[in-house]
Amino acid sequence: MKKFLYILSLFLFILPLYAKDVSNEEKIAALYVAFFNRAPDFSGFSYWKNQTDMAEAQGKSSLNVLKELAGGFAQHPVFITTYGALDNEAFVRAIYRNTLAKEGDEEGINYWTQELQSMSRSDMVALFIDASLSLDLTAENFPTLSQSELQAAQLRQDLLTNKANVALAFVNILGSQTEIFDLDDVERDPAYKASIKIVVGVSEVASSADEAISYLQMISNEDDPIHKILNEWMEKYLLHKNITTTIFWIGEESSSENGYIPNLSSAWDDMWMQDYGGIDTPDKREGYHPAQFTPQENSFYFALPFNDFDANGERKADLESYIPWSIAVDTNVSVVKNRWIKIIKGDKVAYAQWEDVGPFGEDDKEYVFAEAQPLNAINQHAGLDLSPALRDYLQLSDIDQVDWQFVDESDVAEGPWKEIITTSGIRWIDWYKPSKYTSWQWQLTGDIDISYDAKLYDIDLFDTDPSVIQKLHEEGKKVICYFSAGSYEEWREDASLFLESTLGNELDGWEGERWLDIRDETLHVIMRSRLDLAKAKGCDGVEPDNVDGYTNSTGFPLGSEDQLEYNKFLAKEAHIRGLAIGLKNDLKQIEELEPFFDFALNEQCHFYDECSYLEAFLDANKAVFNAEYDEKYLYNQEGARDSMCKQANAMGMRTLILPRDLDNSFRYSCIVDNIKSRWIKDAFQTLESDHFSHIKAISWWNEKWDEDGFDINIRMDSSPQSLYRYQEMVHSQRFVTTPVIENFKLLPDPNGIYHSAFPDFGAEEENITIQQIEEFESLADKKIVWAYFSNNWIEGIVFPLKDVETISQSGKIPFIRIMPRSKFGEYEAESLYSMQKIIDGTFDEELRLWAIAARDTGIPLLAEFGTEVNGMWFPWNGYYNGADTKDAYGDVNFPDGPERFRDAYRHIIDICRQNGVNNITWFFHINAYGEPFEEWNLAKNYYPGDDYIDWLGVSIYGLLTKEGRYQNFQEILSDVYPELVAITDKPIAILEFGIREIKEGEE
C-alpha cells in the first residue's frame, strides 16, 4: 500500500505514460459520487458539462479542468453543510465512504490527510478521482506493487468506475426526468432520492453496474421512472427478517422480565417519562395512546440494542463505518434517536421512532446495521422492543416475530404514528437518587449535628448556611433541603412575594402558617425561585412539605387533580435543575405520583397504620424515609418499638424515632448493626477507598451449610442487618454491573469495581439455575456481572455446557472454577488428577474436547484452575505435589509442589490455545492466608506468568468456622494485597468474600 501511495504522489508525472482514457462526463459523475454520494441531476450535469467544454476550449489540461470543477462543487451549500465543520481526517474518511462504500485503509487516509496540509479539499478530491479513474493499473505498468497491493488498487478503481458509470447512465438515459424541483427541501425530492438510491448498491463487480444500467434502460419509457426506482430498485437499508420482539413501555417498573431495568428514563432522555407526559400504561388505552392523558411525544416508539454514546457520555468515534446515513457533525447530537423504522407483520405495516436502547444490549451493531442475528439470548433472542401502540396496531403477542427496516423520514407513510412526532434531542440530567437502603438523619432546627453515621441529611433550606452543606458534602453525605411548597410561612425571607389572594386557612397547630391556593400560577414563580436557591446552596435534592392540601381544610376548593398537577410541576422543575425530590406524605396519590418522585418521606405511617400506601415506592426500588414521634416507640412500651422496627425493616423502610420538633434532642434508628453487618460495611468502605486501586471486581459467596451441627450462614440475608448493609453499600455507583469486553476478554472497568457472586448453587457448587441468579440479584437489589460455579472432575473432565448456557441465558458471564478432583473432601491428596499426570499429558484428549466445547460456545467465558491453590485443604496445593522438594521435578532452584501446579495450569491453557480458544479470561486464585504458612507455599511460586494469566484473584473471609479468630475485612486485605501486587500489575478480583452470622456475645 505504501508503494501505491508513493506512486499516487508522483502520478502527475507518470499519468501520461500509464493513463487510461476517461471522459469528462465520467469525471463529472465521479465528482457527484465523491462529494454527494449520488448521481447527477439533469440541470447540474448540463451546467458542469458546459463548464468543462469551455475550459477545454481554452486549452486547459484535463486535470486542471477537473480541479476547477471540484472547486465549483466545493462552493455548493450542500458541500459546506456536510463537510464544513469536519477536520481533514474526517473529511477524507467521508470521501472514502462515498467512493468506496466503506472505510478506507488507514495508510490511505493518513496519506490524503497529510496532503490536505498543502492543498485544498477540492484539489484533493480532484487528484483522488483522477488517479483512481485514470491510472492503468497493470502489473506491467507497476511492477513494484505486490499482487495483493495491485488487486486492492484495482478493486478501488473498479468500484469508483462502476459508480461513475451508473451515475452517468442515470442522467443520460432518464434526461430531464432527473431534474430536482423541490430545492427548498431537496432531501424530500423524488429525483434527488432516486439519484442516491441508484448508486447505493453498486459494487466493484462489473455486473452490479451492468444490472443498474440495464434497469435504467428498461424503465426509461415508463411514465414515471423516478418512482419506479424508489419503489422497485435495491433497498437503501437492509430488511431484518423474523426478528423476535418484546413489549416495553415508558414508565415500566423493573422486574425479572426486563432484567430489572426500569423505563422511567431512556438512554438519551433522563426525563423520558415526564417528557412523554406520564406512564404509557399498556392495559389502559384510548386508541393508540394511554387513556389517562394525551402524550407529548410519539406513542409509536421502539428500542434496538445499540447506543451511539458510550458509558462516559461520549459519542462513539467510528459510527461512520457502519451507520448507513450521514452522521451529524455535532458530537453532542445522537445520530440514531428519533430515526424511523418500518415494521412488517403479515399484511400489516407500521412505522415508529427510535427512543431507547435494548433489549438486553447496547452495542450490537452487527445486527442493527448489518446482517447478523441479535447477540441477546434472552426472550428467544429478542432483538426489538416495541411500544403498546405498535403491539395494538400490529396485533402482536407479548413475544412475537416481525420484519423491520430503517426508513428515511421522507418515506414514512401516513398513519397514527404521525399524529405526534418526537423531535427532542439528548436530555441528560444527572441528579441524586437515594437508594431504598440509604441511611438518613432529619433535623430542621438547631445546630446541625453532622456526626451521625447517615448517608443523607434532610435540613432546612432557608435556615441552613451553605457552609454546613459544604461540610456535609466533605463528609461524603448527601443533603436534602426542606421547604414548604403548600403553605405560607410568615417568617420566611420570601414571604412578601405571596399574593394575599393565595393565602387560605391557618394550619392547625402551626402558628403563622397558612395553606396556599396551589391553582394560582404565581406560586410557580416563587417555587422555581426556591428550587434555584436549593441549587445555589448545593443541595442534592429537596423535600417540599404540605403537598396534600386537597385533603385538608385549606379555604380553597382544591381537588385531587389540582394537587396532582401541582406536585408534578414541582417534580419536573426540581429535575430540570438536577435536584432529587421527595414526596412528603400525600399517601392517597402515591400510586400516581411515584413515577415522578425519587423518594418518599412520611410521618407516622406505623402509628396511623398507613405504611401499606408506601409500598408503591418500595416496589419501584425507591427509598422510603419514615419518622415516628409517639412515646411508646421512644420508650419501647410493651415492646412497641421492637415490633414497629421489625415491620419497618421487613418492608425495607428506613424508620427513625425522632422528636416532633426535629431538633435532634434524641434519635433512634430501627437499623442497628450486628457483627456481620459491621464487617460488610467495613468491606465495602475499604473497597471504595483509594488504598487498593488494583481491586477491580468482587464476588460474594452466598451459601449456608451445617458443619457438625453448627449453622454456618454466610448468605447476605442471614439477618436483616446484614442484608440491609449489603444492599446499602453495594448500591454505590462504584460497584458496576456492565462488563467491558474486548476481543472476548474481560477488561477492568476504568472507574468501577465489578459486582458478582456465587449465588448459592448448592453444596457441590454446580446446581445452576436462573432462579438462583435472579434471587441473588433481587436480594442484593443489584445485578451481577458473572455467576461463579464449579466444574468438578468427579465424573470426568467434561465441559459444563448446560451450566454455561443457563448462565449466559440469564445475561451473565459464566465463571468456571476448574476443580481437578475425583472426590469431595479436604486435607487429602488426589489419586487420579495429580498435577504431574496433567503435565505428562494423561488427560490431553479430554482437555482437548473441553477446550473445543468452550471455544464453540462463541461467548466470553471466565475460568480459573485450582481454586485457592495456596491452601492445603485442596489437593492441588503444593503440599500434595512435591511440597518444598527441589530435585524431583523441573528447576532445582524452585519448590516442586508449586512448580508442578504452575506447569499443569500452563499446560491446560496451552491446550486451549492450540485448539483456537480465545474466549476465556484466565484467573489465578489464592486464599488471603496460605496453609501451610511456609516460604515455599507463597503465591508467587504458583503463578503461571503474565503470558498466561489475565487477572489475579483472592478469597477473603471473616470468621467462617465455629472456632477461629475474627478479623475485619480491611485487616485481611491489607495482609494479602502487597503479596498480590508484588506478583504482577494485573487487575485483582476478590473472587470470594463473606462472613458467617455471629451472635452477639459469642466468643
Short mmCIF file of C-alpha atoms in Angstrom, two decimals, residues 179-427:
data_model
loop_
_atom_site.label_atom_id
_atom_site.label_comp_id
_atom_site.label_asym_id
_atom_site.label_seq_id
_atom_site.Cartn_x
_atom_site.Cartn_y
_atom_site.Cartn_z
CA GLU A 179 -34.49 17.24 -12.61
CA ILE A 180 -34.75 18.26 -8.94
CA PHE A 181 -37.68 20.59 -8.36
CA ASP A 182 -38.02 20.81 -4.58
CA LEU A 183 -34.92 22.91 -3.94
CA ASP A 184 -36.22 24.18 -0.59
CA ASP A 185 -36.36 20.64 0.81
CA VAL A 186 -34.12 18.75 -1.56
CA GLU A 187 -33.93 15.57 0.54
CA ARG A 188 -37.66 15.01 0.02
CA ASP A 189 -37.48 15.43 -3.75
CA PRO A 190 -38.16 12.09 -5.52
CA ALA A 191 -35.47 12.62 -8.18
CA TYR A 192 -32.92 13.50 -5.52
CA LYS A 193 -33.75 10.35 -3.55
CA ALA A 194 -33.60 8.26 -6.71
CA SER A 195 -30.18 9.71 -7.57
CA ILE A 196 -28.88 8.36 -4.27
CA LYS A 197 -30.63 5.02 -4.41
CA ILE A 198 -29.41 4.09 -7.88
CA VAL A 199 -25.72 4.18 -6.87
CA VAL A 200 -26.00 2.78 -3.33
CA GLY A 201 -25.82 -0.89 -4.26
CA VAL A 202 -23.17 -0.64 -6.95
CA SER A 203 -20.04 -2.62 -6.09
CA GLU A 204 -16.64 -3.29 -7.66
CA VAL A 205 -18.21 -6.21 -9.55
CA ALA A 206 -18.97 -5.15 -13.14
CA SER A 207 -22.29 -7.00 -13.17
CA SER A 208 -23.66 -4.70 -10.43
CA ALA A 209 -23.17 -1.70 -12.72
CA ASP A 210 -24.45 -3.57 -15.76
CA GLU A 211 -27.59 -4.56 -13.85
CA ALA A 212 -28.26 -0.98 -12.78
CA ILE A 213 -27.73 0.40 -16.29
CA SER A 214 -29.95 -2.29 -17.83
CA TYR A 215 -32.63 -1.45 -15.30
CA LEU A 216 -32.44 2.25 -16.21
CA GLN A 217 -32.79 1.40 -19.89
CA MET A 218 -35.76 -0.86 -19.16
CA ILE A 219 -37.72 1.79 -17.26
CA SER A 220 -36.73 4.75 -19.45
CA ASN A 221 -40.01 4.61 -21.38
CA GLU A 222 -42.20 4.30 -18.31
CA ASP A 223 -44.47 7.17 -17.36
CA ASP A 224 -42.70 7.76 -14.05
CA PRO A 225 -39.28 6.04 -13.97
CA ILE A 226 -38.16 8.01 -10.92
CA HIS A 227 -40.85 6.46 -8.73
CA LYS A 228 -40.07 3.09 -10.30
CA ILE A 229 -36.56 3.43 -8.88
CA LEU A 230 -37.87 4.48 -5.47
CA ASN A 231 -40.36 1.61 -5.30
CA GLU A 232 -38.53 -1.21 -7.07
CA TRP A 233 -34.78 -0.68 -7.06
CA MET A 234 -32.46 -2.03 -4.43
CA GLU A 235 -33.41 -1.03 -0.89
CA LYS A 236 -31.24 1.61 0.73
CA TYR A 237 -31.50 -0.15 4.09
CA LEU A 238 -31.38 -3.84 4.98
CA LEU A 239 -34.57 -5.71 5.78
CA HIS A 240 -34.22 -7.67 9.02
CA LYS A 241 -36.50 -10.72 8.84
CA ASN A 242 -38.12 -12.84 11.54
CA ILE A 243 -36.83 -10.80 14.46
CA THR A 244 -38.24 -11.64 17.88
CA THR A 245 -39.97 -8.72 19.57
CA THR A 246 -40.96 -7.97 23.14
CA ILE A 247 -43.23 -5.26 24.51
CA PHE A 248 -41.95 -2.44 26.73
CA TRP A 249 -43.38 0.90 27.76
CA ILE A 250 -42.44 4.27 29.14
CA GLY A 251 -42.73 4.15 32.94
CA GLU A 252 -42.34 0.35 33.12
CA GLU A 253 -41.02 -0.67 36.52
CA SER A 254 -38.06 -3.00 36.91
CA SER A 255 -38.66 -6.74 37.16
CA SER A 256 -37.01 -10.03 36.28
CA GLU A 257 -38.81 -9.90 32.93
CA ASN A 258 -36.94 -6.77 31.83
CA GLY A 259 -33.63 -7.52 33.52
CA TYR A 260 -34.51 -5.20 36.43
CA ILE A 261 -34.18 -2.23 34.06
CA PRO A 262 -36.88 0.40 34.66
CA ASN A 263 -38.06 2.56 31.76
CA LEU A 264 -38.57 5.83 33.59
CA SER A 265 -35.68 7.30 31.63
CA SER A 266 -34.23 6.31 28.28
CA ALA A 267 -30.67 6.02 27.05
CA TRP A 268 -30.92 9.59 25.75
CA ASP A 269 -33.53 11.26 27.94
CA ASP A 270 -33.29 11.22 31.73
CA MET A 271 -36.81 12.68 31.86
CA TRP A 272 -38.35 10.38 29.26
CA MET A 273 -41.46 9.67 31.26
CA GLN A 274 -42.02 13.32 32.17
CA ASP A 275 -41.37 14.46 28.61
CA TYR A 276 -43.79 11.86 27.29
CA GLY A 277 -46.34 13.01 29.85
CA GLY A 278 -46.62 10.02 32.17
CA ILE A 279 -46.73 6.22 32.14
CA ASP A 280 -47.64 4.67 28.80
CA THR A 281 -49.84 2.15 30.59
CA PRO A 282 -50.15 -0.93 28.35
CA ASP A 283 -53.56 -2.06 29.59
CA LYS A 284 -55.43 1.25 29.82
CA ARG A 285 -55.64 2.63 26.30
CA GLU A 286 -57.64 5.14 24.36
CA GLY A 287 -56.94 4.36 20.74
CA TYR A 288 -53.18 4.07 20.43
CA HIS A 289 -52.47 6.34 23.40
CA PRO A 290 -52.67 5.96 27.19
CA ALA A 291 -56.16 6.68 28.46
CA GLN A 292 -55.10 8.94 31.31
CA PHE A 293 -53.50 11.76 29.29
CA THR A 294 -52.55 12.98 25.84
CA PRO A 295 -48.87 12.22 25.29
CA GLN A 296 -46.43 14.93 24.30
CA GLU A 297 -44.26 12.55 22.25
CA ASN A 298 -44.86 9.73 19.78
CA SER A 299 -46.62 6.66 21.16
CA PHE A 300 -45.15 4.60 18.34
CA TYR A 301 -41.63 4.07 19.65
CA PHE A 302 -39.12 1.22 19.78
CA ALA A 303 -35.74 0.19 21.17
CA LEU A 304 -32.83 -1.51 19.41
CA PRO A 305 -29.70 -2.89 21.13
CA PHE A 306 -27.36 -0.11 20.10
CA ASN A 307 -26.35 3.20 21.68
CA ASP A 308 -24.31 5.74 19.74
CA PHE A 309 -22.88 7.04 23.04
CA ASP A 310 -20.54 5.14 25.36
CA ALA A 311 -20.81 4.75 29.12
CA ASN A 312 -18.94 8.03 29.64
CA GLY A 313 -21.43 10.02 27.58
CA GLU A 314 -19.05 10.37 24.63
CA ARG A 315 -20.33 9.72 21.12
CA LYS A 316 -18.62 6.71 19.60
CA ALA A 317 -15.91 7.66 17.14
CA ASP A 318 -16.41 5.02 14.44
CA LEU A 319 -20.12 5.47 13.66
CA GLU A 320 -19.43 6.43 10.05
CA SER A 321 -18.03 2.98 9.34
CA TYR A 322 -21.33 1.16 9.88
CA ILE A 323 -24.30 3.57 10.17
CA PRO A 324 -25.85 3.90 6.70
CA TRP A 325 -26.87 7.54 6.89
CA SER A 326 -24.98 10.81 7.27
CA ILE A 327 -23.53 11.50 10.70
CA ALA A 328 -24.19 14.83 12.38
CA VAL A 329 -21.04 16.86 12.89
CA ASP A 330 -22.06 17.95 16.40
CA THR A 331 -20.87 15.13 18.67
CA ASN A 332 -23.44 16.12 21.30
CA VAL A 333 -26.23 15.03 18.95
CA SER A 334 -27.48 11.46 18.78
CA VAL A 335 -27.46 10.13 15.22
CA VAL A 336 -29.98 7.36 15.97
CA LYS A 337 -32.53 8.87 18.39
CA ASN A 338 -35.85 9.65 16.62
CA ARG A 339 -34.84 7.65 13.50
CA TRP A 340 -37.73 5.79 11.84
CA ILE A 341 -38.20 2.12 11.05
CA LYS A 342 -40.85 0.25 9.11
CA ILE A 343 -42.24 -2.83 10.90
CA ILE A 344 -43.99 -5.57 8.98
CA LYS A 345 -46.24 -8.22 10.48
CA GLY A 346 -48.09 -10.27 7.87
CA ASP A 347 -50.04 -7.81 5.74
CA LYS A 348 -49.80 -5.01 8.34
CA VAL A 349 -47.14 -2.28 8.21
CA ALA A 350 -46.40 0.29 10.93
CA TYR A 351 -43.77 2.94 11.46
CA ALA A 352 -42.07 4.01 14.68
CA GLN A 353 -39.30 6.17 16.12
CA TRP A 354 -36.17 5.00 17.92
CA GLU A 355 -36.33 6.24 21.52
CA ASP A 356 -34.39 3.79 23.71
CA VAL A 357 -31.73 1.07 23.77
CA GLY A 358 -32.49 -2.64 24.19
CA PRO A 359 -33.46 -5.37 24.61
CA PHE A 360 -30.54 -6.53 26.77
CA GLY A 361 -27.74 -4.95 24.76
CA GLU A 362 -26.30 -1.63 23.68
CA ASP A 363 -23.54 -2.31 21.13
CA ASP A 364 -24.90 -4.96 18.78
CA LYS A 365 -24.02 -3.06 15.61
CA GLU A 366 -23.51 -6.23 13.55
CA TYR A 367 -27.21 -6.96 13.99
CA VAL A 368 -28.68 -3.45 13.96
CA PHE A 369 -26.75 -2.19 10.93
CA ALA A 370 -25.68 -5.41 9.22
CA GLU A 371 -26.96 -8.92 8.61
CA ALA A 372 -26.09 -10.73 11.86
CA GLN A 373 -28.69 -12.11 14.23
CA PRO A 374 -29.15 -10.43 17.65
CA LEU A 375 -26.48 -11.29 20.22
CA ASN A 376 -29.04 -11.29 23.02
CA ALA A 377 -30.03 -14.77 24.17
CA ILE A 378 -32.90 -13.75 26.46
CA ASN A 379 -36.61 -13.95 25.48
CA GLN A 380 -35.97 -16.15 22.46
CA HIS A 381 -33.09 -13.94 21.23
CA ALA A 382 -35.27 -10.82 21.17
CA GLY A 383 -33.85 -8.05 19.01
CA LEU A 384 -36.54 -5.36 19.10
CA ASP A 385 -38.62 -3.74 21.86
CA LEU A 386 -41.94 -2.29 20.72
CA SER A 387 -44.38 0.08 22.42
CA PRO A 388 -48.00 -0.77 23.36
CA ALA A 389 -49.24 1.31 20.38
CA LEU A 390 -47.24 -0.89 18.00
CA ARG A 391 -48.47 -4.00 19.80
CA ASP A 392 -52.06 -2.93 19.28
CA TYR A 393 -51.68 -1.74 15.69
CA LEU A 394 -49.83 -4.86 14.55
CA GLN A 395 -51.84 -7.15 16.86
CA LEU A 396 -48.70 -8.64 18.43
CA SER A 397 -48.33 -11.07 21.29
CA ASP A 398 -46.02 -10.27 24.23
CA ILE A 399 -43.30 -12.19 22.38
CA ASP A 400 -43.70 -12.26 18.62
CA GLN A 401 -41.78 -12.00 15.35
CA VAL A 402 -41.70 -9.22 12.76
CA ASP A 403 -39.62 -7.93 9.86
CA TRP A 404 -38.18 -4.44 10.21
CA GLN A 405 -36.17 -1.93 8.20
CA PHE A 406 -34.80 1.57 8.63
CA VAL A 407 -36.55 4.21 6.52
CA ASP A 408 -35.87 7.89 5.92
CA GLU A 409 -38.41 10.27 7.43
CA SER A 410 -39.49 11.33 3.95
CA ASP A 411 -40.53 7.73 3.24
CA VAL A 412 -42.74 7.30 6.32
CA ALA A 413 -46.30 6.61 5.22
CA GLU A 414 -49.28 8.42 6.68
CA GLY A 415 -50.76 6.83 9.78
CA PRO A 416 -51.34 7.26 13.53
CA TRP A 417 -47.57 7.32 14.06
CA LYS A 418 -47.55 10.80 12.53
CA GLU A 419 -50.10 12.30 14.92
CA ILE A 420 -47.35 13.26 17.39
CA ILE A 421 -43.74 13.12 16.18
CA THR A 422 -40.87 13.15 18.66
CA THR A 423 -38.23 15.78 17.89
CA SER A 424 -36.46 16.10 21.25
CA GLY A 425 -32.74 15.53 21.44
CA ILE A 426 -30.49 14.27 24.19
CA ARG A 427 -31.55 15.30 27.67
#
